Amino acid sequence: MKVEYIDMETWPRKEHFRHFYKMEYPMFSVSLNLDITKFLPFVKERRLSFYYAMGFAVTRAANEIPEFRCRIRGGRVVLHDKVHPSFTDLDRDSDLFKCVGVDLTEDICSFSEKASRASAAQKTFMDPAQEERDDVLYLTCVPWFSFTQVTHPIALDRNDSIPRIAWGKYFKDGEKTLLPFSIQANHALMDGVHAGRYVQRLQRDLDRC
């Protein structure tokens, strides 16, 4: 895990950071529909888990946007060279979920296999080693229904700066297949323009399948 400490005095975002860092709840969230018309058959043809394949796609796109790799540590900002997915996965025997962390690989197929093995091997709610990391994205999915908005539980801690990303049940809209999608992030580190760049990058990747 390589990090770079941001020089707050020369950082162009320093005034925005200081403004939002004062707030008890500096989070913002956006919800939208992604077009997975091309991505879904790509996943099915390779017999991949849609959940793990989507986890790969959203994490790979996030690594292309520096603001998604920034974290706050005790009032200072660090920039990770790479972030990885930490995702919820359901135990179908108990209807309880667990939080599974997997390092991102370069290939969607190898990542899906790696995520599946890691989830099957983990028997606890959360791996303590993963709980200490901040070079992650928190990912979750509610495949039983579509949504128009999502909020996530967080501690009222200004240093809580790990983005939360969620998606729901995909649905048909004419010739398109759409996926409800949500981003929740710390406003001290990013704005809507950065979330927009992320969505554009992710959509481009989904369309290229």
PDB file of N, CA and C in Angstrom, residues 41-103:
ATOM      1  N   PRO A  41     -24.738  -9.174 -21.115  1.00  0.00           N
ATOM      2  CA  PRO A  41     -24.451 -10.380 -21.909  1.00  0.00           C
ATOM      3  C   PRO A  41     -22.978 -10.774 -21.888  1.00  0.00           C
ATOM      4  N   PHE A  42     -22.079  -9.786 -21.780  1.00  0.00           N
ATOM      5  CA  PHE A  42     -20.646 -10.074 -21.648  1.00  0.00           C
ATOM      6  C   PHE A  42     -20.398 -10.943 -20.415  1.00  0.00           C
ATOM      7  N   VAL A  43     -21.037 -10.587 -19.302  1.00  0.00           N
ATOM      8  CA  VAL A  43     -20.879 -11.333 -18.053  1.00  0.00           C
ATOM      9  C   VAL A  43     -21.490 -12.726 -18.166  1.00  0.00           C
ATOM     10  N   LYS A  44     -22.690 -12.792 -18.734  1.00  0.00           N
ATOM     11  CA  LYS A  44     -23.383 -14.076 -18.847  1.00  0.00           C
ATOM     12  C   LYS A  44     -22.644 -15.044 -19.761  1.00  0.00           C
ATOM     13  N   GLU A  45     -22.092 -14.536 -20.857  1.00  0.00           N
ATOM     14  CA  GLU A  45     -21.371 -15.401 -21.794  1.00  0.00           C
ATOM     15  C   GLU A  45     -20.156 -16.052 -21.137  1.00  0.00           C
ATOM     16  N   ARG A  46     -19.568 -15.380 -20.183  1.00  0.00           N
ATOM     17  CA  ARG A  46     -18.385 -15.898 -19.484  1.00  0.00           C
ATOM     18  C   ARG A  46     -18.745 -16.604 -18.184  1.00  0.00           C
ATOM     19  N   ARG A  47     -20.036 -16.686 -17.913  1.00  0.00           N
ATOM     20  CA  ARG A  47     -20.559 -17.359 -16.719  1.00  0.00           C
ATOM     21  C   ARG A  47     -19.937 -16.796 -15.437  1.00  0.00           C
ATOM     22  N   LEU A  48     -19.820 -15.496 -15.402  1.00  0.00           N
ATOM     23  CA  LEU A  48     -19.291 -14.820 -14.223  1.00  0.00           C
ATOM     24  C   LEU A  48     -20.416 -14.430 -13.282  1.00  0.00           C
ATOM     25  N   SER A  49     -20.085 -14.270 -12.038  1.00  0.00           N
ATOM     26  CA  SER A  49     -21.014 -13.661 -11.093  1.00  0.00           C
ATOM     27  C   SER A  49     -21.179 -12.199 -11.474  1.00  0.00           C
ATOM     28  N   PHE A  50     -22.427 -11.762 -11.664  1.00  0.00           N
ATOM     29  CA  PHE A  50     -22.645 -10.362 -12.007  1.00  0.00           C
ATOM     30  C   PHE A  50     -22.131  -9.451 -10.884  1.00  0.00           C
ATOM     31  N   TYR A  51     -22.322  -9.870  -9.651  1.00  0.00           N
ATOM     32  CA  TYR A  51     -21.901  -9.069  -8.500  1.00  0.00           C
ATOM     33  C   TYR A  51     -20.391  -8.852  -8.509  1.00  0.00           C
ATOM     34  N   TYR A  52     -19.638  -9.923  -8.668  1.00  0.00           N
ATOM     35  CA  TYR A  52     -18.187  -9.791  -8.651  1.00  0.00           C
ATOM     36  C   TYR A  52     -17.690  -9.046  -9.892  1.00  0.00           C
ATOM     37  N   ALA A  53     -18.320  -9.301 -11.035  1.00  0.00           N
ATOM     38  CA  ALA A  53     -17.919  -8.607 -12.260  1.00  0.00           C
ATOM     39  C   ALA A  53     -18.169  -7.110 -12.134  1.00  0.00           C
ATOM     40  N   MET A  54     -19.298  -6.750 -11.548  1.00  0.00           N
ATOM     41  CA  MET A  54     -19.608  -5.341 -11.345  1.00  0.00           C
ATOM     42  C   MET A  54     -18.641  -4.733 -10.328  1.00  0.00           C
ATOM     43  N   GLY A  55     -18.303  -5.494  -9.296  1.00  0.00           N
ATOM     44  CA  GLY A  55     -17.334  -5.021  -8.313  1.00  0.00           C
ATOM     45  C   GLY A  55     -15.991  -4.708  -8.948  1.00  0.00           C
ATOM     46  N   PHE A  56     -15.586  -5.535  -9.887  1.00  0.00           N
ATOM     47  CA  PHE A  56     -14.346  -5.285 -10.622  1.00  0.00           C
ATOM     48  C   PHE A  56     -14.451  -3.997 -11.423  1.00  0.00           C
ATOM     49  N   ALA A  57     -15.566  -3.844 -12.150  1.00  0.00           N
ATOM     50  CA  ALA A  57     -15.732  -2.685 -13.023  1.00  0.00           C
ATOM     51  C   ALA A  57     -15.757  -1.376 -12.243  1.00  0.00           C
ATOM     52  N   VAL A  58     -16.507  -1.347 -11.143  1.00  0.00           N
ATOM     53  CA  VAL A  58     -16.631  -0.085 -10.395  1.00  0.00           C
ATOM     54  C   VAL A  58     -15.312   0.278  -9.702  1.00  0.00           C
ATOM     55  N   THR A  59     -14.545  -0.724  -9.293  1.00  0.00           N
ATOM     56  CA  THR A  59     -13.270  -0.445  -8.633  1.00  0.00           C
ATOM     57  C   THR A  59     -12.217  -0.021  -9.646  1.00  0.00           C
ATOM     58  N   ARG A  60     -12.188  -0.675 -10.783  1.00  0.00           N
ATOM     59  CA  ARG A  60     -11.222  -0.281 -11.814  1.00  0.00           C
ATOM     60  C   ARG A  60     -11.459   1.155 -12.257  1.00  0.00           C
ATOM     61  N   ALA A  61     -12.718   1.532 -12.443  1.00  0.00           N
ATOM     62  CA  ALA A  61     -13.029   2.905 -12.849  1.00  0.00           C
ATOM     63  C   ALA A  61     -12.645   3.902 -11.759  1.00  0.00           C
ATOM     64  N   ALA A  62     -12.868   3.533 -10.503  1.00  0.00           N
ATOM     65  CA  ALA A  62     -12.533   4.433  -9.397  1.00  0.00           C
ATOM     66  C   ALA A  62     -11.039   4.714  -9.346  1.00  0.00           C
ATOM     67  N   ASN A  63     -10.237   3.748  -9.717  1.00  0.00           N
ATOM     68  CA  ASN A  63      -8.789   3.948  -9.687  1.00  0.00           C
ATOM     69  C   ASN A  63      -8.321   4.957 -10.731  1.00  0.00           C
ATOM     70  N   GLU A  64      -9.165   5.273 -11.692  1.00  0.00           N
ATOM     71  CA  GLU A  64      -8.815   6.256 -12.713  1.00  0.00           C
ATOM     72  C   GLU A  64      -9.136   7.682 -12.285  1.00  0.00           C
ATOM     73  N   ILE A  65      -9.839   7.851 -11.153  1.00  0.00           N
ATOM     74  CA  ILE A  65     -10.237   9.165 -10.662  1.00  0.00           C
ATOM     75  C   ILE A  65      -9.506   9.410  -9.345  1.00  0.00           C
ATOM     76  N   PRO A  66      -8.514  10.310  -9.296  1.00  0.00           N
ATOM     77  CA  PRO A  66      -7.699  10.479  -8.083  1.00  0.00           C
ATOM     78  C   PRO A  66      -8.507  10.750  -6.821  1.00  0.00           C
ATOM     79  N   GLU A  67      -9.603  11.499  -6.950  1.00  0.00           N
ATOM     80  CA  GLU A  67     -10.394  11.841  -5.772  1.00  0.00           C
ATOM     81  C   GLU A  67     -10.978  10.602  -5.096  1.00  0.00           C
ATOM     82  N   PHE A  68     -11.192   9.535  -5.834  1.00  0.00           N
ATOM     83  CA  PHE A  68     -11.707   8.294  -5.252  1.00  0.00           C
ATOM     84  C   PHE A  68     -10.608   7.518  -4.525  1.00  0.00           C
ATOM     85  N   ARG A  69      -9.364   7.953  -4.696  1.00  0.00           N
ATOM     86  CA  ARG A  69      -8.245   7.310  -4.011  1.00  0.00           C
ATOM     87  C   ARG A  69      -7.719   8.137  -2.840  1.00  0.00           C
ATOM     88  N   CYS A  70      -8.351   9.276  -2.582  1.00  0.00           N
ATOM     89  CA  CYS A  70      -7.955  10.116  -1.451  1.00  0.00           C
ATOM     90  C   CYS A  70      -8.661   9.681  -0.173  1.00  0.00           C
ATOM     91  N   ARG A  71      -7.948   9.780   0.950  1.00  0.00           N
ATOM     92  CA  ARG A  71      -8.515   9.468   2.254  1.00  0.00           C
ATOM     93  C   ARG A  71      -8.018  10.505   3.268  1.00  0.00           C
ATOM     94  N   ILE A  72      -8.787  10.651   4.350  1.00  0.00           N
ATOM     95  CA  ILE A  72      -8.418  11.579   5.414  1.00  0.00           C
ATOM     96  C   ILE A  72      -7.892  10.780   6.602  1.00  0.00           C
ATOM     97  N   ARG A  73      -6.734  11.168   7.074  1.00  0.00           N
ATOM     98  CA  ARG A  73      -6.145  10.546   8.260  1.00  0.00           C
ATOM     99  C   ARG A  73      -5.793  11.648   9.263  1.00  0.00           C
ATOM    100  N   GLY A  74      -6.605  11.770  10.298  1.00  0.00           N
ATOM    101  CA  GLY A  74      -6.331  12.739  11.345  1.00  0.00           C
ATOM    102  C   GLY A  74      -6.215  14.157  10.844  1.00  0.00           C
ATOM    103  N   GLY A  75      -7.052  14.519   9.890  1.00  0.00           N
ATOM    104  CA  GLY A  75      -7.042  15.875   9.360  1.00  0.00           C
ATOM    105  C   GLY A  75      -6.092  16.082   8.192  1.00  0.00           C
ATOM    106  N   ARG A  76      -5.293  15.090   7.883  1.00  0.00           N
ATOM    107  CA  ARG A  76      -4.417  15.158   6.716  1.00  0.00           C
ATOM    108  C   ARG A  76      -4.973  14.289   5.598  1.00  0.00           C
ATOM    109  N   VAL A  77      -4.613  14.609   4.368  1.00  0.00           N
ATOM    110  CA  VAL A  77      -5.134  13.887   3.213  1.00  0.00           C
ATOM    111  C   VAL A  77      -4.025  13.060   2.591  1.00  0.00           C
ATOM    112  N   VAL A  78      -4.344  11.793   2.319  1.00  0.00           N
ATOM    113  CA  VAL A  78      -3.400  10.915   1.622  1.00  0.00           C
ATOM    114  C   VAL A  78      -4.013  10.476   0.309  1.00  0.00           C
ATOM    115  N   LEU A  79      -3.144  10.220  -0.646  1.00  0.00           N
ATOM    116  CA  LEU A  79      -3.561   9.710  -1.953  1.00  0.00           C
ATOM    117  C   LEU A  79      -2.959   8.329  -2.141  1.00  0.00           C
ATOM    118  N   HIS A  80      -3.817   7.313  -2.242  1.00  0.00           N
ATOM    119  CA  HIS A  80      -3.354   5.945  -2.480  1.00  0.00           C
ATOM    120  C   HIS A  80      -3.012   5.759  -3.953  1.00  0.00           C
ATOM    121  N   ASP A  81      -2.047   4.899  -4.216  1.00  0.00           N
ATOM    122  CA  ASP A  81      -1.737   4.592  -5.602  1.00  0.00           C
ATOM    123  C   ASP A  81      -2.784   3.664  -6.209  1.00  0.00           C
ATOM    124  N   LYS A  82      -3.494   2.910  -5.336  1.00  0.00           N
ATOM    125  CA  LYS A  82      -4.508   1.983  -5.828  1.00  0.00           C
ATOM    126  C   LYS A  82      -5.479   1.664  -4.707  1.00  0.00           C
ATOM    127  N   VAL A  83      -6.758   1.515  -5.055  1.00  0.00           N
ATOM    128  CA  VAL A  83      -7.757   1.102  -4.073  1.00  0.00           C
ATOM    129  C   VAL A  83      -8.380  -0.222  -4.514  1.00  0.00           C
ATOM    130  N   HIS A  84      -8.980  -0.924  -3.540  1.00  0.00           N
ATOM    131  CA  HIS A  84      -9.473  -2.274  -3.756  1.00  0.00           C
ATOM    132  C   HIS A  84     -10.901  -2.403  -3.212  1.00  0.00           C
ATOM    133  N   PRO A  85     -11.650  -3.389  -3.671  1.00  0.00           N
ATOM    134  CA  PRO A  85     -13.027  -3.525  -3.198  1.00  0.00           C
ATOM    135  C   PRO A  85     -13.149  -4.251  -1.864  1.00  0.00           C
ATOM    136  N   SER A  86     -14.013  -3.732  -1.012  1.00  0.00           N
ATOM    137  CA  SER A  86     -14.447  -4.421   0.202  1.00  0.00           C
ATOM    138  C   SER A  86     -15.957  -4.534   0.082  1.00  0.00           C
ATOM    139  N   PHE A  87     -16.445  -5.752  -0.125  1.00  0.00           N
ATOM    140  CA  PHE A  87     -17.849  -5.912  -0.501  1.00  0.00           C
ATOM    141  C   PHE A  87     -18.623  -6.774   0.494  1.00  0.00           C
ATOM    142  N   THR A  88     -19.902  -6.478   0.603  1.00  0.00           N
ATOM    143  CA  THR A  88     -20.770  -7.334   1.405  1.00  0.00           C
ATOM    144  C   THR A  88     -21.154  -8.552   0.575  1.00  0.00           C
ATOM    145  N   ASP A  89     -21.274  -9.688   1.235  1.00  0.00           N
ATOM    146  CA  ASP A  89     -21.702 -10.908   0.551  1.00  0.00           C
ATOM    147  C   ASP A  89     -22.621 -11.685   1.478  1.00  0.00           C
ATOM    148  N   LEU A  90     -23.680 -12.226   0.932  1.00  0.00           N
ATOM    149  CA  LEU A  90     -24.722 -12.850   1.732  1.00  0.00           C
ATOM    150  C   LEU A  90     -24.430 -14.312   2.017  1.00  0.00           C
ATOM    151  N   ASP A  91     -24.599 -14.696   3.275  1.00  0.00           N
ATOM    152  CA  ASP A  91     -24.584 -16.103   3.669  1.00  0.00           C
ATOM    153  C   ASP A  91     -26.013 -16.620   3.525  1.00  0.00           C
ATOM    154  N   ARG A  92     -26.250 -17.409   2.515  1.00  0.00           N
ATOM    155  CA  ARG A  92     -27.625 -17.825   2.201  1.00  0.00           C
ATOM    156  C   ARG A  92     -28.214 -18.759   3.247  1.00  0.00           C
ATOM    157  N   ASP A  93     -27.366 -19.354   4.078  1.00  0.00           N
ATOM    158  CA  ASP A  93     -27.883 -20.229   5.126  1.00  0.00           C
ATOM    159  C   ASP A  93     -28.441 -19.454   6.307  1.00  0.00           C
ATOM    160  N   SER A  94     -27.931 -18.246   6.515  1.00  0.00           N
ATOM    161  CA  SER A  94     -28.359 -17.478   7.691  1.00  0.00           C
ATOM    162  C   SER A  94     -29.039 -16.167   7.352  1.00  0.00           C
ATOM    163  N   ASP A  95     -28.987 -15.760   6.080  1.00  0.00           N
ATOM    164  CA  ASP A  95     -29.494 -14.456   5.647  1.00  0.00           C
ATOM    165  C   ASP A  95     -28.734 -13.305   6.287  1.00  0.00           C
ATOM    166  N   LEU A  96     -27.521 -13.562   6.758  1.00  0.00           N
ATOM    167  CA  LEU A  96     -26.656 -12.515   7.279  1.00  0.00           C
ATOM    168  C   LEU A  96     -25.517 -12.274   6.287  1.00  0.00           C
ATOM    169  N   PHE A  97     -25.047 -11.038   6.232  1.00  0.00           N
ATOM    170  CA  PHE A  97     -23.970 -10.744   5.300  1.00  0.00           C
ATOM    171  C   PHE A  97     -22.631 -10.649   6.029  1.00  0.00           C
ATOM    172  N   LYS A  98     -21.581 -10.730   5.247  1.00  0.00           N
ATOM    173  CA  LYS A  98     -20.225 -10.541   5.754  1.00  0.00           C
ATOM    174  C   LYS A  98     -19.519  -9.555   4.832  1.00  0.00           C
ATOM    175  N   CYS A  99     -18.472  -8.920   5.349  1.00  0.00           N
ATOM    176  CA  CYS A  99     -17.703  -7.950   4.583  1.00  0.00           C
ATOM    177  C   CYS A  99     -16.399  -8.604   4.150  1.00  0.00           C
ATOM    178  N   VAL A 100     -16.215  -8.722   2.850  1.00  0.00           N
ATOM    179  CA  VAL A 100     -15.084  -9.455   2.282  1.00  0.00           C
ATOM    180  C   VAL A 100     -14.184  -8.483   1.524  1.00  0.00           C
ATOM    181  N   GLY A 101     -12.894  -8.529   1.796  1.00  0.00           N
ATOM    182  CA  GLY A 101     -11.939  -7.689   1.088  1.00  0.00           C
ATOM    183  C   GLY A 101     -11.090  -8.511   0.139  1.00  0.00           C
ATOM    184  N   VAL A 102     -10.934  -8.021  -1.082  1.00  0.00           N
ATOM    185  CA  VAL A 102     -10.135  -8.713  -2.092  1.00  0.00           C
ATOM    186  C   VAL A 102      -9.319  -7.673  -2.852  1.00  0.00           C
ATOM    187  N   ASP A 103      -8.040  -7.919  -3.018  1.00  0.00           N
ATOM    188  CA  ASP A 103      -7.233  -7.003  -3.821  1.00  0.00           C
ATOM    189  C   ASP A 103      -7.621  -7.120  -5.293  1.00  0.00           C
TER     190      ASP A 103
END
